[in-house]
Amino acid sequence: MTNTWQNVTQHDTLSLTKAARLKFRLPIEGAPMQNSPEYPVVTSQTLSLDDLQPAHHYKNCTLTYSNTDVRLSELILDHCVLQQTNFRQGEWLDCQVSHCQFPNADFSGSHVYRCQFEACQLIGTDWTMSRLKQVTFTDSQASYCNFSETELDQCHFVSTRLEEAAFQAMTVRNSLTFTDCQLVAADFSDSALKRVDFRTSTIDDLRFTPALVRGCRIDAVQALPFALALGVEID
């Protein structure tokens, strides 16, 4: 076997080829979703985001604009329509959000702790410069979203589409896990991949910085396209 580096520096950004179309079925590390707490249910109402009360379950509601930065805690939002798309500098604590749509919404600079997003439309959302801790995204559409320069601490993406998503210059605390996700052409340039687990996801054309790849978790088969992307010739 001959391994040869070809025109690759450690600080180049590289892309995995189409040969990297891989899917794996490994156990999920930790349950992604918890049972919903028994909150009083508010159904089919039109309310301002400012009117939402902690420890309530809002179902099939229309949520109009907030007059201030959004601060939500201990809520369940279930099949709600959110008219607002600007959530910049917001705060989401202990919330469960299910079957809601946030296309192209701006969450930049936000703090999101212990929240769960399930079956949500998140295409094109902007999470730059945010801090997410113990946040789970499950069965969601999140292609083209931007997590660049975001701090991700114990976050999980489960069965979520993340095609061409940006994770550039992100910071990972403790762990970041992608389980059965579609990461086709996702960009991890300038991000340290230590404590990132890709093993069960599809990673075609994944972009990364070679000097920062050490410590990520990949399947043994996945190692081949990683090596090819790094310029190694394997005979």
Short mmCIF file of C-alpha atoms in Angstrom, two decimals:
data_model
loop_
_atom_site.label_atom_id
_atom_site.label_comp_id
_atom_site.label_asym_id
_atom_site.label_seq_id
_atom_site.Cartn_x
_atom_site.Cartn_y
_atom_site.Cartn_z
CA MET A 1 0.00 0.00 0.00
CA THR A 2 1.35 3.43 -0.97
CA ASN A 3 0.11 6.62 0.68
CA THR A 4 1.01 9.86 -1.07
CA TRP A 5 0.03 13.42 -0.21
CA GLN A 6 -0.81 15.43 -3.31
CA ASN A 7 -0.90 19.24 -3.15
CA VAL A 8 -2.59 19.36 0.24
CA THR A 9 -1.65 21.67 3.10
CA GLN A 10 -2.97 21.30 6.61
CA HIS A 11 -4.93 24.53 6.38
CA ASP A 12 -6.68 23.80 3.10
CA THR A 13 -10.41 23.19 3.12
CA LEU A 14 -11.25 19.86 1.51
CA SER A 15 -14.39 18.17 0.28
CA LEU A 16 -15.37 14.52 0.42
CA THR A 17 -16.20 13.02 -2.96
CA LYS A 18 -19.45 11.35 -3.96
CA ALA A 19 -17.85 8.08 -2.89
CA ALA A 20 -18.61 9.22 0.65
CA ARG A 21 -22.33 8.43 0.37
CA LEU A 22 -22.52 6.29 3.49
CA LYS A 23 -25.32 5.41 5.88
CA PHE A 24 -24.83 3.62 9.17
CA ARG A 25 -27.17 2.26 11.82
CA LEU A 26 -25.60 2.60 15.23
CA PRO A 27 -27.23 3.16 18.62
CA ILE A 28 -28.24 6.72 19.43
CA GLU A 29 -26.21 8.13 22.29
CA GLY A 30 -28.95 9.26 24.67
CA ALA A 31 -32.64 9.70 24.06
CA PRO A 32 -33.14 12.72 21.80
CA MET A 33 -36.63 13.62 22.92
CA GLN A 34 -38.26 13.60 26.30
CA ASN A 35 -41.90 13.08 27.18
CA SER A 36 -43.86 16.32 27.15
CA PRO A 37 -44.70 17.71 30.59
CA GLU A 38 -48.36 17.99 31.55
CA TYR A 39 -48.96 21.68 31.00
CA PRO A 40 -52.34 23.43 30.60
CA VAL A 41 -53.21 23.39 26.88
CA VAL A 42 -54.14 26.53 24.96
CA THR A 43 -55.66 25.62 21.59
CA SER A 44 -56.40 27.55 18.38
CA GLN A 45 -55.82 31.03 19.76
CA THR A 46 -54.13 34.09 18.23
CA LEU A 47 -51.58 35.47 20.66
CA SER A 48 -48.56 37.70 20.69
CA LEU A 49 -45.26 36.06 21.54
CA ASP A 50 -45.20 38.50 24.46
CA ASP A 51 -48.36 36.90 25.85
CA LEU A 52 -46.99 33.37 26.12
CA GLN A 53 -46.79 32.10 29.68
CA PRO A 54 -44.28 29.60 31.07
CA ALA A 55 -45.51 26.09 31.83
CA HIS A 56 -48.16 26.14 29.07
CA HIS A 57 -48.76 24.02 25.99
CA TYR A 58 -49.79 26.03 22.91
CA LYS A 59 -51.36 23.95 20.17
CA ASN A 60 -52.53 25.09 16.71
CA CYS A 61 -52.09 28.71 17.76
CA THR A 62 -51.13 31.71 15.63
CA LEU A 63 -48.33 33.64 17.30
CA THR A 64 -47.95 37.26 16.27
CA TYR A 65 -45.00 39.61 16.68
CA SER A 66 -43.13 40.41 19.86
CA ASN A 67 -42.40 44.03 20.77
CA THR A 68 -39.13 43.07 22.47
CA ASP A 69 -36.39 40.47 22.17
CA VAL A 70 -38.03 37.05 22.39
CA ARG A 71 -37.70 35.39 25.81
CA LEU A 72 -39.44 32.02 26.04
CA SER A 73 -39.17 29.42 28.79
CA GLU A 74 -40.85 26.16 29.79
CA LEU A 75 -43.19 26.12 26.79
CA ILE A 76 -44.54 23.60 24.34
CA LEU A 77 -45.28 24.97 20.86
CA ASP A 78 -47.17 22.36 18.86
CA HIS A 79 -48.29 22.97 15.26
CA CYS A 80 -48.18 26.73 15.81
CA VAL A 81 -47.86 29.40 13.12
CA LEU A 82 -45.20 31.97 13.97
CA GLN A 83 -45.53 35.19 12.02
CA GLN A 84 -42.24 36.56 13.29
CA THR A 85 -38.95 35.58 11.67
CA ASN A 86 -36.60 37.84 13.65
CA PHE A 87 -35.51 36.06 16.83
CA ARG A 88 -32.11 37.74 17.10
CA GLN A 89 -30.57 37.97 20.57
CA GLY A 90 -33.42 35.82 21.87
CA GLU A 91 -33.55 33.37 24.74
CA TRP A 92 -35.20 29.94 24.61
CA LEU A 93 -35.08 27.87 27.79
CA ASP A 94 -36.59 24.41 28.37
CA CYS A 95 -38.88 24.62 25.34
CA GLN A 96 -40.30 21.87 23.14
CA VAL A 97 -41.13 22.97 19.61
CA SER A 98 -42.95 20.56 17.33
CA HIS A 99 -44.23 20.87 13.75
CA CYS A 100 -43.53 24.60 13.50
CA GLN A 101 -42.07 26.51 10.56
CA PHE A 102 -39.15 28.92 10.75
CA PRO A 103 -37.92 29.25 7.13
CA ASN A 104 -35.09 31.78 6.86
CA ALA A 105 -35.63 32.89 10.45
CA ASP A 106 -32.85 34.78 12.22
CA PHE A 107 -31.75 33.28 15.56
CA SER A 108 -28.31 34.89 15.48
CA GLY A 109 -26.83 35.81 18.82
CA SER A 110 -29.40 33.76 20.72
CA HIS A 111 -29.13 31.56 23.81
CA VAL A 112 -30.96 28.24 23.46
CA TYR A 113 -30.73 25.85 26.41
CA ARG A 114 -32.34 22.45 26.98
CA CYS A 115 -34.69 22.76 24.02
CA GLN A 116 -36.07 20.25 21.54
CA PHE A 117 -37.11 20.95 17.95
CA GLU A 118 -39.05 18.11 16.34
CA ALA A 119 -40.37 17.92 12.76
CA CYS A 120 -39.71 21.62 12.23
CA GLN A 121 -39.06 23.57 9.04
CA LEU A 122 -35.72 25.29 9.63
CA ILE A 123 -34.40 25.73 6.09
CA GLY A 124 -32.10 28.71 5.80
CA THR A 125 -32.21 29.66 9.46
CA ASP A 126 -29.36 31.78 10.83
CA TRP A 127 -27.87 30.66 14.16
CA THR A 128 -24.56 32.49 13.86
CA MET A 129 -22.88 33.67 17.06
CA SER A 130 -25.44 31.81 19.17
CA ARG A 131 -24.95 29.47 22.13
CA LEU A 132 -26.84 26.18 22.12
CA LYS A 133 -26.60 23.81 25.08
CA GLN A 134 -28.39 20.45 25.35
CA VAL A 135 -30.44 21.16 22.24
CA THR A 136 -31.86 18.41 20.02
CA PHE A 137 -33.13 18.71 16.45
CA THR A 138 -35.14 15.68 15.33
CA ASP A 139 -36.82 14.83 11.99
CA SER A 140 -36.39 18.41 10.82
CA GLN A 141 -35.58 20.16 7.55
CA ALA A 142 -32.52 22.33 8.17
CA SER A 143 -30.71 22.53 4.84
CA TYR A 144 -28.82 25.77 4.17
CA CYS A 145 -28.94 26.74 7.84
CA ASN A 146 -25.95 28.59 9.27
CA PHE A 147 -24.33 27.61 12.56
CA SER A 148 -21.06 29.41 11.85
CA GLU A 149 -19.22 30.83 14.88
CA THR A 150 -21.81 29.18 17.12
CA GLU A 151 -21.03 27.37 20.38
CA LEU A 152 -22.65 23.93 20.49
CA ASP A 153 -22.59 22.09 23.81
CA GLN A 154 -24.05 18.56 24.08
CA CYS A 155 -26.20 19.04 20.99
CA HIS A 156 -27.81 16.30 18.89
CA PHE A 157 -29.12 16.29 15.32
CA VAL A 158 -31.27 13.23 14.67
CA SER A 159 -32.73 12.23 11.27
CA THR A 160 -32.40 15.83 10.10
CA ARG A 161 -31.56 17.13 6.64
CA LEU A 162 -28.58 19.49 6.71
CA GLU A 163 -27.57 19.72 3.06
CA GLU A 164 -25.18 22.62 2.45
CA ALA A 165 -25.45 23.71 6.06
CA ALA A 166 -22.62 25.87 7.40
CA PHE A 167 -20.79 24.99 10.61
CA GLN A 168 -17.75 27.16 9.92
CA ALA A 169 -15.55 28.19 12.85
CA MET A 170 -17.97 26.66 15.34
CA THR A 171 -16.96 25.69 18.88
CA VAL A 172 -17.93 22.27 20.28
CA ARG A 173 -18.22 21.76 24.03
CA ASN A 174 -18.49 18.19 25.33
CA SER A 175 -20.18 16.65 22.28
CA LEU A 176 -21.92 17.20 18.96
CA THR A 177 -23.67 14.17 17.46
CA PHE A 178 -25.24 13.64 14.04
CA THR A 179 -27.43 10.54 13.97
CA ASP A 180 -28.87 9.41 10.61
CA CYS A 181 -28.56 12.93 9.22
CA GLN A 182 -28.00 14.14 5.66
CA LEU A 183 -24.86 16.29 5.70
CA VAL A 184 -24.33 16.46 1.93
CA ALA A 185 -22.00 19.37 1.10
CA ALA A 186 -22.08 20.66 4.67
CA ASP A 187 -19.20 23.01 5.46
CA PHE A 188 -17.12 22.55 8.63
CA SER A 189 -14.22 24.72 7.48
CA ASP A 190 -12.11 26.21 10.29
CA SER A 191 -13.93 24.11 12.90
CA ALA A 192 -12.16 21.75 15.30
CA LEU A 193 -13.96 18.42 14.86
CA LYS A 194 -12.86 16.88 18.14
CA ARG A 195 -15.92 15.44 19.94
CA VAL A 196 -18.00 15.52 16.73
CA ASP A 197 -19.62 12.18 15.83
CA PHE A 198 -20.48 11.62 12.15
CA ARG A 199 -20.71 7.82 12.26
CA THR A 200 -24.35 7.31 11.35
CA SER A 201 -24.81 10.06 8.80
CA THR A 202 -24.40 10.65 5.07
CA ILE A 203 -21.42 12.93 4.47
CA ASP A 204 -21.05 13.41 0.71
CA ASP A 205 -18.80 16.36 -0.17
CA LEU A 206 -18.25 17.27 3.48
CA ARG A 207 -15.86 20.21 3.71
CA PHE A 208 -13.35 20.43 6.54
CA THR A 209 -9.94 21.76 7.50
CA PRO A 210 -7.38 18.90 7.71
CA ALA A 211 -5.46 20.39 10.63
CA LEU A 212 -8.65 20.40 12.70
CA VAL A 213 -10.05 16.95 11.92
CA ARG A 214 -8.27 15.12 14.74
CA GLY A 215 -10.59 13.61 17.33
CA CYS A 216 -13.78 13.35 15.28
CA ARG A 217 -15.61 10.01 15.26
CA ILE A 218 -16.20 8.27 11.94
CA ASP A 219 -16.96 4.74 10.83
CA ALA A 220 -14.08 2.55 9.63
CA VAL A 221 -15.50 2.60 6.10
CA GLN A 222 -15.89 6.36 6.26
CA ALA A 223 -12.16 6.67 6.82
CA LEU A 224 -11.47 5.85 3.15
CA PRO A 225 -13.19 8.89 1.61
CA PHE A 226 -11.68 11.04 4.37
CA ALA A 227 -8.24 9.79 3.34
CA LEU A 228 -8.96 10.39 -0.35
CA ALA A 229 -10.14 13.91 0.37
CA LEU A 230 -6.87 14.51 2.21
CA GLY A 231 -4.97 13.54 -0.94
CA VAL A 232 -3.82 10.09 0.12
CA GLU A 233 -3.36 7.58 -2.72
CA ILE A 234 -4.26 4.05 -1.65
CA ASP A 235 -3.20 1.16 -3.90
#
